[in-house]
């Protein structure tokens, strides 16, 4: 079976080995060939190919059977690129299924529907994250959330399945917008390598740890404010923040303004997953103050290490956290986060950590990816019947 993936992820085209790369490392084993169409990237060199009709096209070979085809044009032209490149690739390879990674402003879904009208290959629309829901980080995210009301029915109309990656939050949002419950299917994307993310007996160096892209929706400013509140209460906790992103300088300024330089350490991205797992294990508590998420996977990674989690009610956390049993929920304000940090520290953390690890056993990487491939291939088989 052959698969065409329409993605917004540029990391593979840029030669980076992130979450998408490691998913495909296992996922590709279930397919004869996988081609990925993605937006333009400028910081890489691609291989020329003479296999396509348009010999000026370029691709990056990621694995023996995985090829990435980035656009050479600005993102606004992405629907037309998907239509053109998709037809070229399908003429050469005859795909059995398309998957479409969808998010505002819906270039992928629009292009996929145009492409479907030409080649009639069944496809799955995937919502990994509802931008701006349940909380918008800024006006841009609020506008993007509004765009779902305009575009969601259009991009989902011809799809065989609408994939969501958490059970309640995303599906509930889509159903309110008129997407049939019969069409929505929860197929998780939180692939956890339990050989890497596991409890290790190391010295606890940090009271708190956060991991993720330093973007507005992650709401790290609230964590910094909570640490200032706790310091004013006489609780000077040590926190390490793993990650990088556009808000890094703003967070650094906040740390300086609140005089928390000795309390908060910004590490940037760590080199390997093993380094991340070690830092989780060196921490007493993982904090996720995010405003909107599909997962987040990092919470599950920390839980797999036996580290208790305090999180807002986002994404898959609503599905897996039992408040006060295997983690704890907080509201979207710094005072409440500070209170919940101290409350969970007063609990018997070992029991919460053990319960957290048991909860995430079902997210084992290979089994989750095998299930994903099986779900996709079942869609193909139903079409062929």
PDB file of N, CA and C in Angstrom, residues 104 106 130-150 173 217 291-292:
ATOM      1  N   UNK A 104      -5.285  26.098  10.769  1.00  0.00           N
ATOM      2  CA  UNK A 104      -5.477  27.387  10.088  1.00  0.00           C
ATOM      3  C   UNK A 104      -4.182  27.873   9.450  1.00  0.00           C
ATOM      4  N   UNK A 106      -5.805  26.699   6.773  1.00  0.00           N
ATOM      5  CA  UNK A 106      -6.491  25.634   6.023  1.00  0.00           C
ATOM      6  C   UNK A 106      -6.012  25.480   4.575  1.00  0.00           C
ATOM      7  N   UNK A 130      -6.335  22.231  17.989  1.00  0.00           N
ATOM      8  CA  UNK A 130      -7.253  23.312  17.634  1.00  0.00           C
ATOM      9  C   UNK A 130      -6.635  24.617  18.097  1.00  0.00           C
ATOM     10  N   UNK A 131      -6.132  25.416  17.177  1.00  0.00           N
ATOM     11  CA  UNK A 131      -5.461  26.665  17.519  1.00  0.00           C
ATOM     12  C   UNK A 131      -6.459  27.613  18.191  1.00  0.00           C
ATOM     13  N   UNK A 132      -6.084  28.126  19.355  1.00  0.00           N
ATOM     14  CA  UNK A 132      -6.927  29.078  20.061  1.00  0.00           C
ATOM     15  C   UNK A 132      -8.019  28.478  20.916  1.00  0.00           C
ATOM     16  N   UNK A 133      -8.044  27.145  21.081  1.00  0.00           N
ATOM     17  CA  UNK A 133      -9.093  26.487  21.863  1.00  0.00           C
ATOM     18  C   UNK A 133      -8.470  25.489  22.834  1.00  0.00           C
ATOM     19  N   UNK A 134      -8.823  25.546  24.123  1.00  0.00           N
ATOM     20  CA  UNK A 134      -9.913  26.327  24.700  1.00  0.00           C
ATOM     21  C   UNK A 134      -9.610  27.794  24.974  1.00  0.00           C
ATOM     22  N   UNK A 135      -8.313  28.206  24.986  1.00  0.00           N
ATOM     23  CA  UNK A 135      -7.951  29.600  25.235  1.00  0.00           C
ATOM     24  C   UNK A 135      -7.047  30.087  24.109  1.00  0.00           C
ATOM     25  N   UNK A 136      -7.271  31.326  23.671  1.00  0.00           N
ATOM     26  CA  UNK A 136      -6.423  31.935  22.649  1.00  0.00           C
ATOM     27  C   UNK A 136      -5.305  32.722  23.315  1.00  0.00           C
ATOM     28  N   UNK A 137      -4.091  32.581  22.779  1.00  0.00           N
ATOM     29  CA  UNK A 137      -2.936  33.276  23.347  1.00  0.00           C
ATOM     30  C   UNK A 137      -2.881  34.740  22.927  1.00  0.00           C
ATOM     31  N   UNK A 138      -3.462  35.056  21.757  1.00  0.00           N
ATOM     32  CA  UNK A 138      -3.432  36.425  21.251  1.00  0.00           C
ATOM     33  C   UNK A 138      -4.534  36.591  20.207  1.00  0.00           C
ATOM     34  N   UNK A 139      -4.596  37.767  19.587  1.00  0.00           N
ATOM     35  CA  UNK A 139      -5.639  38.035  18.590  1.00  0.00           C
ATOM     36  C   UNK A 139      -5.516  37.127  17.370  1.00  0.00           C
ATOM     37  N   UNK A 140      -4.283  36.789  17.005  1.00  0.00           N
ATOM     38  CA  UNK A 140      -4.075  35.909  15.860  1.00  0.00           C
ATOM     39  C   UNK A 140      -4.707  34.546  16.124  1.00  0.00           C
ATOM     40  N   UNK A 141      -4.469  33.982  17.302  1.00  0.00           N
ATOM     41  CA  UNK A 141      -5.068  32.684  17.628  1.00  0.00           C
ATOM     42  C   UNK A 141      -6.586  32.797  17.716  1.00  0.00           C
ATOM     43  N   UNK A 142      -7.101  33.900  18.218  1.00  0.00           N
ATOM     44  CA  UNK A 142      -8.554  34.083  18.279  1.00  0.00           C
ATOM     45  C   UNK A 142      -9.148  34.137  16.874  1.00  0.00           C
ATOM     46  N   UNK A 143      -8.445  34.799  15.955  1.00  0.00           N
ATOM     47  CA  UNK A 143      -8.899  34.861  14.565  1.00  0.00           C
ATOM     48  C   UNK A 143      -8.854  33.476  13.920  1.00  0.00           C
ATOM     49  N   UNK A 144      -7.788  32.732  14.175  1.00  0.00           N
ATOM     50  CA  UNK A 144      -7.683  31.379  13.634  1.00  0.00           C
ATOM     51  C   UNK A 144      -8.801  30.484  14.164  1.00  0.00           C
ATOM     52  N   UNK A 145      -9.135  30.633  15.443  1.00  0.00           N
ATOM     53  CA  UNK A 145     -10.245  29.846  16.003  1.00  0.00           C
ATOM     54  C   UNK A 145     -11.550  30.178  15.289  1.00  0.00           C
ATOM     55  N   UNK A 146     -11.739  31.442  14.954  1.00  0.00           N
ATOM     56  CA  UNK A 146     -12.922  31.857  14.209  1.00  0.00           C
ATOM     57  C   UNK A 146     -12.956  31.226  12.820  1.00  0.00           C
ATOM     58  N   UNK A 147     -11.771  31.084  12.188  1.00  0.00           N
ATOM     59  CA  UNK A 147     -11.721  30.521  10.838  1.00  0.00           C
ATOM     60  C   UNK A 147     -12.209  29.078  10.777  1.00  0.00           C
ATOM     61  N   UNK A 148     -12.104  28.343  11.877  1.00  0.00           N
ATOM     62  CA  UNK A 148     -12.628  26.978  11.887  1.00  0.00           C
ATOM     63  C   UNK A 148     -14.110  26.981  11.521  1.00  0.00           C
ATOM     64  N   UNK A 149     -14.849  27.966  11.998  1.00  0.00           N
ATOM     65  CA  UNK A 149     -16.280  28.037  11.723  1.00  0.00           C
ATOM     66  C   UNK A 149     -16.564  28.187  10.229  1.00  0.00           C
ATOM     67  N   UNK A 150     -15.630  28.805   9.518  1.00  0.00           N
ATOM     68  CA  UNK A 150     -15.811  29.057   8.085  1.00  0.00           C
ATOM     69  C   UNK A 150     -15.378  27.858   7.245  1.00  0.00           C
ATOM     70  N   UNK A 173     -15.287  20.079  20.060  1.00  0.00           N
ATOM     71  CA  UNK A 173     -15.214  21.330  19.296  1.00  0.00           C
ATOM     72  C   UNK A 173     -15.727  21.123  17.877  1.00  0.00           C
ATOM     73  N   UNK A 217       1.264  30.210  23.081  1.00  0.00           N
ATOM     74  CA  UNK A 217       0.226  29.284  23.541  1.00  0.00           C
ATOM     75  C   UNK A 217       0.691  28.375  24.674  1.00  0.00           C
ATOM     76  N   UNK A 291      -2.266  27.048  26.997  1.00  0.00           N
ATOM     77  CA  UNK A 291      -3.598  27.564  26.696  1.00  0.00           C
ATOM     78  C   UNK A 291      -4.359  26.677  25.728  1.00  0.00           C
ATOM     79  N   UNK A 292      -3.656  26.016  24.809  1.00  0.00           N
ATOM     80  CA  UNK A 292      -4.298  25.102  23.866  1.00  0.00           C
ATOM     81  C   UNK A 292      -3.288  24.079  23.380  1.00  0.00           C
TER      82      UNK A 292
END
